[in-house]
mmCIF file of C-alpha atoms in Angstrom:
data_model
loop_
_atom_site.group_PDB
_atom_site.id
_atom_site.type_symbol
_atom_site.label_atom_id
_atom_site.label_comp_id
_atom_site.label_asym_id
_atom_site.label_seq_id
_atom_site.Cartn_x
_atom_site.Cartn_y
_atom_site.Cartn_z
ATOM 1 C CA GLY Y 280 13.488 0.484 10.489
ATOM 2 C CA GLU Y 281 10.765 -2.012 9.813
ATOM 3 C CA ASN Y 282 11.257 -4.722 7.178
ATOM 4 C CA VAL Y 283 8.420 -6.953 5.974
ATOM 5 C CA GLU Y 284 8.974 -10.171 4.048
ATOM 6 C CA GLN Y 285 6.061 -11.832 2.214
ATOM 7 C CA HIS Y 286 5.779 -15.343 0.769
ATOM 8 C CA PRO Y 287 5.012 -16.789 -1.659
ATOM 9 C CA SER Y 288 5.383 -14.298 -4.508
ATOM 10 C CA THR Y 289 2.895 -16.284 -6.604
ATOM 11 C CA LEU Y 290 0.199 -18.735 -5.547
ATOM 12 C CA SER Y 291 -2.165 -20.758 -7.674
ATOM 13 C CA VAL Y 292 -5.052 -22.720 -6.127
ATOM 14 C CA GLN Y 293 -8.133 -24.528 -7.369
ATOM 15 C CA GLU Y 294 -11.444 -22.802 -6.924
ATOM 16 C CA GLY Y 295 -12.951 -23.854 -3.606
ATOM 17 C CA ASP Y 296 -9.592 -24.618 -1.992
ATOM 18 C CA SER Y 297 -7.913 -22.478 0.667
ATOM 19 C CA ALA Y 298 -5.045 -20.038 0.157
ATOM 20 C CA VAL Y 299 -2.516 -18.934 2.763
ATOM 21 C CA ILE Y 300 -0.079 -16.033 2.461
ATOM 22 C CA LYS Y 301 2.576 -15.454 5.106
ATOM 23 C CA CYS Y 302 4.502 -12.403 6.253
ATOM 24 C CA THR Y 303 7.247 -11.759 8.769
ATOM 25 C CA TYR Y 304 8.255 -8.419 10.221
ATOM 26 C CA SER Y 305 11.369 -7.204 12.004
ATOM 27 C CA ASP Y 306 10.347 -4.395 14.367
ATOM 28 C CA SER Y 307 8.873 -5.723 17.601
ATOM 29 C CA ALA Y 308 7.304 -2.291 18.187
ATOM 30 C CA SER Y 309 4.933 -2.776 15.234
ATOM 31 C CA ASN Y 310 1.387 -3.394 16.382
ATOM 32 C CA TYR Y 311 -0.825 -2.858 13.358
ATOM 33 C CA PHE Y 312 -0.962 -5.369 10.488
ATOM 34 C CA PRO Y 313 -3.289 -4.723 7.539
ATOM 35 C CA TRP Y 314 -3.784 -6.690 4.349
ATOM 36 C CA TYR Y 315 -4.536 -5.021 1.029
ATOM 37 C CA LYS Y 316 -5.942 -6.471 -2.184
ATOM 38 C CA GLN Y 317 -5.028 -4.985 -5.544
ATOM 39 C CA GLU Y 318 -7.038 -5.837 -8.615
ATOM 40 C CA LEU Y 319 -5.634 -5.294 -12.082
ATOM 41 C CA GLY Y 320 -5.299 -1.629 -12.940
ATOM 42 C CA LYS Y 321 -6.546 -0.473 -9.549
ATOM 43 C CA GLY Y 322 -5.084 0.872 -6.347
ATOM 44 C CA PRO Y 323 -4.802 -1.422 -3.294
ATOM 45 C CA GLN Y 324 -7.831 -1.729 -1.015
ATOM 46 C CA LEU Y 325 -7.895 -2.768 2.623
ATOM 47 C CA ILE Y 326 -9.545 -6.151 3.149
ATOM 48 C CA ILE Y 327 -8.741 -6.926 6.782
ATOM 49 C CA ASP Y 328 -6.428 -5.772 9.544
ATOM 50 C CA ILE Y 329 -5.356 -6.894 12.983
ATOM 51 C CA ARG Y 330 -3.800 -5.194 15.959
ATOM 52 C CA SER Y 331 -1.422 -6.858 18.342
ATOM 53 C CA ASN Y 332 -3.905 -7.182 21.170
ATOM 54 C CA VAL Y 333 -5.629 -10.036 19.315
ATOM 55 C CA GLY Y 334 -4.298 -13.231 17.748
ATOM 56 C CA GLU Y 335 -6.915 -13.856 15.087
ATOM 57 C CA LYS Y 336 -9.599 -11.949 13.246
ATOM 58 C CA LYS Y 337 -12.193 -13.248 10.776
ATOM 59 C CA ASP Y 338 -14.404 -11.614 8.203
ATOM 60 C CA GLN Y 339 -16.488 -14.142 6.275
ATOM 61 C CA ARG Y 340 -14.035 -16.167 4.148
ATOM 62 C CA ILE Y 341 -10.996 -14.150 5.165
ATOM 63 C CA ALA Y 342 -9.007 -14.506 8.360
ATOM 64 C CA VAL Y 343 -5.743 -13.114 9.641
ATOM 65 C CA THR Y 344 -3.603 -14.670 12.382
ATOM 66 C CA LEU Y 345 -0.820 -12.986 14.295
ATOM 67 C CA ASN Y 346 2.057 -14.451 16.280
ATOM 68 C CA LYS Y 347 3.843 -11.574 17.992
ATOM 69 C CA THR Y 348 6.452 -13.785 19.599
ATOM 70 C CA ALA Y 349 7.559 -15.138 16.237
ATOM 71 C CA LYS Y 350 6.835 -11.830 14.475
ATOM 72 C CA HIS Y 351 4.758 -13.301 11.733
ATOM 73 C CA PHE Y 352 1.195 -12.981 10.492
ATOM 74 C CA SER Y 353 -0.804 -14.766 7.840
ATOM 75 C CA LEU Y 354 -3.812 -14.264 5.585
ATOM 76 C CA HIS Y 355 -6.161 -17.201 5.107
ATOM 77 C CA ILE Y 356 -8.791 -17.274 2.370
ATOM 78 C CA THR Y 357 -11.212 -20.198 2.445
ATOM 79 C CA GLU Y 358 -13.546 -21.451 -0.287
ATOM 80 C CA THR Y 359 -11.687 -19.406 -2.877
ATOM 81 C CA GLN Y 360 -13.592 -17.900 -5.778
ATOM 82 C CA PRO Y 361 -12.441 -16.494 -9.135
ATOM 83 C CA GLU Y 362 -12.912 -12.935 -7.856
ATOM 84 C CA ASP Y 363 -10.244 -13.615 -5.226
ATOM 85 C CA SER Y 364 -7.629 -13.536 -8.002
ATOM 86 C CA ALA Y 365 -5.530 -10.427 -7.330
ATOM 87 C CA VAL Y 366 -2.276 -9.240 -5.803
ATOM 88 C CA TYR Y 367 -2.265 -9.224 -2.011
ATOM 89 C CA PHE Y 368 0.017 -7.105 0.167
ATOM 90 C CA CYS Y 369 0.701 -7.396 3.864
ATOM 91 C CA ALA Y 370 1.982 -4.415 5.825
ATOM 92 C CA ALA Y 371 3.152 -3.467 9.297
ATOM 93 C CA SER Y 372 3.417 -0.290 11.302
ATOM 94 C CA MET Y 373 2.987 1.226 14.703
ATOM 95 C CA TRP Y 374 -0.515 2.279 15.620
ATOM 96 C CA GLY Y 375 -0.778 5.836 16.906
ATOM 97 C CA GLY Y 376 2.135 7.701 18.310
ATOM 98 C CA GLN Y 377 3.884 10.672 16.820
ATOM 99 C CA GLY Y 378 3.037 11.467 13.253
ATOM 100 C CA ALA Y 379 1.139 9.477 10.674
ATOM 101 C CA GLN Y 380 1.437 5.716 10.511
ATOM 102 C CA LYS Y 381 4.040 4.844 7.952
ATOM 103 C CA LEU Y 382 3.063 1.468 6.633
ATOM 104 C CA VAL Y 383 5.842 -0.791 5.389
ATOM 105 C CA PHE Y 384 4.552 -3.217 2.778
ATOM 106 C CA GLY Y 385 5.597 -6.706 1.840
ATOM 107 C CA GLN Y 386 6.592 -7.574 -1.710
ATOM 108 C CA GLY Y 387 3.148 -8.820 -2.716
ATOM 109 C CA THR Y 388 1.620 -12.192 -3.649
ATOM 110 C CA ARG Y 389 -0.109 -12.759 -6.966
ATOM 111 C CA LEU Y 390 -2.978 -15.155 -6.237
ATOM 112 C CA THR Y 391 -4.605 -16.986 -9.120
ATOM 113 C CA ILE Y 392 -7.778 -19.023 -8.625
ATOM 114 C CA ASN Y 393 -8.133 -21.748 -11.236
ATOM 115 C CA PRO Y 394 -11.689 -22.751 -12.194
ATOM 116 C CA ILE W 295 -17.575 10.864 -3.786
ATOM 117 C CA ALA W 296 -14.461 10.790 -5.972
ATOM 118 C CA GLY W 297 -11.978 9.841 -3.236
ATOM 119 C CA ILE W 298 -8.461 10.257 -4.584
ATOM 120 C CA THR W 299 -7.796 11.452 -8.110
ATOM 121 C CA GLN W 300 -4.394 11.042 -9.717
ATOM 122 C CA ALA W 301 -3.182 12.551 -12.981
ATOM 123 C CA PRO W 302 -1.896 11.664 -15.452
ATOM 124 C CA THR W 303 -2.872 7.990 -15.550
ATOM 125 C CA SER W 304 0.055 7.258 -17.813
ATOM 126 C CA GLN W 305 3.039 9.203 -19.131
ATOM 127 C CA ILE W 306 6.163 8.551 -21.169
ATOM 128 C CA LEU W 307 8.962 10.943 -20.344
ATOM 129 C CA ALA W 308 12.461 11.592 -21.672
ATOM 130 C CA ALA W 309 15.283 11.308 -19.141
ATOM 131 C CA GLY W 310 16.269 14.656 -17.700
ATOM 132 C CA ARG W 311 12.791 16.161 -18.007
ATOM 133 C CA ARG W 312 10.832 17.537 -15.085
ATOM 134 C CA MET W 313 7.528 15.879 -14.225
ATOM 135 C CA THR W 314 4.816 16.526 -11.652
ATOM 136 C CA LEU W 315 2.311 13.854 -10.707
ATOM 137 C CA ARG W 316 -0.875 15.335 -9.321
ATOM 138 C CA CYS W 317 -2.959 13.981 -6.446
ATOM 139 C CA THR W 318 -6.197 15.431 -5.097
ATOM 140 C CA GLN W 319 -8.488 14.041 -2.415
ATOM 141 C CA ASP W 320 -11.948 15.185 -1.412
ATOM 142 C CA MET W 321 -12.213 13.312 1.903
ATOM 143 C CA ARG W 322 -10.533 16.031 4.020
ATOM 144 C CA HIS W 323 -7.960 13.507 5.219
ATOM 145 C CA ASN W 324 -5.025 14.933 7.168
ATOM 146 C CA ALA W 325 -2.360 12.485 6.043
ATOM 147 C CA MET W 326 -1.267 11.876 2.467
ATOM 148 C CA TYR W 327 1.363 9.591 0.988
ATOM 149 C CA TRP W 328 3.197 8.791 -2.220
ATOM 150 C CA TYR W 329 4.243 5.191 -2.915
ATOM 151 C CA ARG W 330 5.967 3.628 -5.874
ATOM 152 C CA GLN W 331 5.169 0.073 -6.906
ATOM 153 C CA ASP W 332 7.778 -2.091 -8.600
ATOM 154 C CA LEU W 333 7.542 -5.778 -9.406
ATOM 155 C CA GLY W 334 9.023 -7.869 -6.617
ATOM 156 C CA LEU W 335 9.502 -4.877 -4.349
ATOM 157 C CA GLY W 336 5.950 -4.146 -3.311
ATOM 158 C CA LEU W 337 4.938 -0.626 -2.374
ATOM 159 C CA ARG W 338 7.669 1.689 -1.094
ATOM 160 C CA LEU W 339 6.983 5.013 0.581
ATOM 161 C CA ILE W 340 8.531 8.036 -1.136
ATOM 162 C CA HIS W 341 7.224 10.997 0.872
ATOM 163 C CA TYR W 342 4.362 11.677 3.220
ATOM 164 C CA SER W 343 2.553 14.586 4.836
ATOM 165 C CA ASN W 344 0.762 14.553 8.185
ATOM 166 C CA THR W 345 -1.038 17.829 7.564
ATOM 167 C CA ALA W 346 -1.010 20.840 5.290
ATOM 168 C CA GLY W 347 2.322 22.655 5.490
ATOM 169 C CA THR W 348 4.370 19.645 6.637
ATOM 170 C CA THR W 349 6.122 16.871 4.715
ATOM 171 C CA GLY W 350 8.446 14.007 5.554
ATOM 172 C CA LYS W 351 10.741 11.531 3.813
ATOM 173 C CA GLY W 352 9.874 7.881 3.360
ATOM 174 C CA GLU W 353 12.029 4.905 2.380
ATOM 175 C CA VAL W 354 13.022 6.074 -1.117
ATOM 176 C CA PRO W 355 12.871 9.904 -1.256
ATOM 177 C CA ASP W 356 15.907 10.638 -3.441
ATOM 178 C CA GLY W 357 15.067 12.313 -6.745
ATOM 179 C CA TYR W 358 11.570 13.286 -5.618
ATOM 180 C CA SER W 359 10.048 16.306 -3.892
ATOM 181 C CA VAL W 360 6.568 17.063 -2.571
ATOM 182 C CA SER W 361 4.599 20.010 -1.279
ATOM 183 C CA ARG W 362 1.410 20.295 0.761
ATOM 184 C CA ALA W 363 0.004 23.788 0.331
ATOM 185 C CA ASN W 364 -3.514 22.724 1.359
ATOM 186 C CA THR W 365 -5.398 19.703 2.688
ATOM 187 C CA ASP W 366 -6.589 18.381 -0.662
ATOM 188 C CA ASP W 367 -3.511 18.442 -2.915
ATOM 189 C CA PHE W 368 -0.211 16.590 -2.663
ATOM 190 C CA PRO W 369 1.834 16.803 -5.884
ATOM 191 C CA LEU W 370 4.963 14.715 -6.445
ATOM 192 C CA THR W 371 7.741 16.239 -8.565
ATOM 193 C CA LEU W 372 10.623 14.554 -10.335
ATOM 194 C CA ALA W 373 13.063 17.390 -10.951
ATOM 195 C CA SER W 374 15.171 15.509 -13.515
ATOM 196 C CA ALA W 375 13.737 12.099 -14.355
ATOM 197 C CA VAL W 376 15.976 9.031 -14.675
ATOM 198 C CA PRO W 377 15.092 5.574 -16.071
ATOM 199 C CA SER W 378 15.140 4.011 -12.576
ATOM 200 C CA GLN W 379 12.118 6.151 -11.773
ATOM 201 C CA THR W 380 10.049 4.133 -14.230
ATOM 202 C CA SER W 381 7.316 2.785 -11.981
ATOM 203 C CA VAL W 382 3.667 2.945 -11.041
ATOM 204 C CA TYR W 383 3.044 5.711 -8.511
ATOM 205 C CA PHE W 384 0.201 5.612 -6.008
ATOM 206 C CA CYS W 385 -1.096 8.451 -3.905
ATOM 207 C CA ALA W 386 -2.927 7.562 -0.704
ATOM 208 C CA SER W 387 -4.596 9.324 2.194
ATOM 209 C CA LYS W 388 -6.127 8.659 5.580
ATOM 210 C CA PRO W 389 -7.491 10.620 8.516
ATOM 211 C CA LEU W 390 -5.062 10.952 11.415
ATOM 212 C CA ALA W 391 -7.700 10.960 14.125
ATOM 213 C CA GLY W 392 -10.842 8.888 14.398
ATOM 214 C CA GLY W 393 -10.021 6.635 11.490
ATOM 215 C CA THR W 394 -9.673 2.881 11.319
ATOM 216 C CA GLY W 395 -6.123 3.037 9.981
ATOM 217 C CA GLU W 396 -7.251 2.339 6.434
ATOM 218 C CA LEU W 397 -5.241 3.914 3.636
ATOM 219 C CA PHE W 398 -7.297 5.035 0.651
ATOM 220 C CA PHE W 399 -5.397 4.734 -2.619
ATOM 221 C CA GLY W 400 -5.792 6.400 -5.973
ATOM 222 C CA GLU W 401 -5.722 4.341 -9.148
ATOM 223 C CA GLY W 402 -2.101 5.054 -9.908
ATOM 224 C CA SER W 403 0.044 6.894 -12.432
ATOM 225 C CA ARG W 404 2.201 4.766 -14.696
ATOM 226 C CA LEU W 405 5.424 6.594 -15.548
ATOM 227 C CA THR W 406 7.975 5.437 -18.109
ATOM 228 C CA VAL W 407 11.303 7.280 -18.308
ATOM 229 C CA LEU W 408 13.300 6.634 -21.467
#
């Protein structure tokens, strides 16, 4: 089955700097890669996702890049702000096909933005 | 719109006791999921359901059971709780057709087994 590895487990950056979180996956059949943000005491929320027919996707200060050959994808946050402090999870699955998508999550990265 | 409601939000339980975590959604989503979240291990899928009347096993199903009698409810039962089941449990849902792929999560149920 799919296995997703996420690094680093903790990341601390100065406000205004960029943050990068990296994930690798094992199943070459995976073609859907979302990122979730979890604030303290809350459930995870989707912030951006990418499918394997594109290599990069941007949404304001957030971008995700995908390298299918190397089986890794990354989350980039630019101009970080205090409200970006949270735990971030990457995930991988197949899109469509039989049954519901069964997302496999990475271990999570606790991002702290220092003022 | 409430989204997904989980209950209880927190519970302390003696080992060997039976416990049911409740999950209700009002979005008419077909698919529902139970995950457990443990430090350093991320979110791991326990059980899932594609539609009412069907269920399936995830990565870590042992010691847990689920049922899906209708679209809205997806309870998770621990028949005889053990300390290793101490965790935060998240219920999630999504539409199977026409959706973006986004999973909608509840706010979690923190369970401590002593």
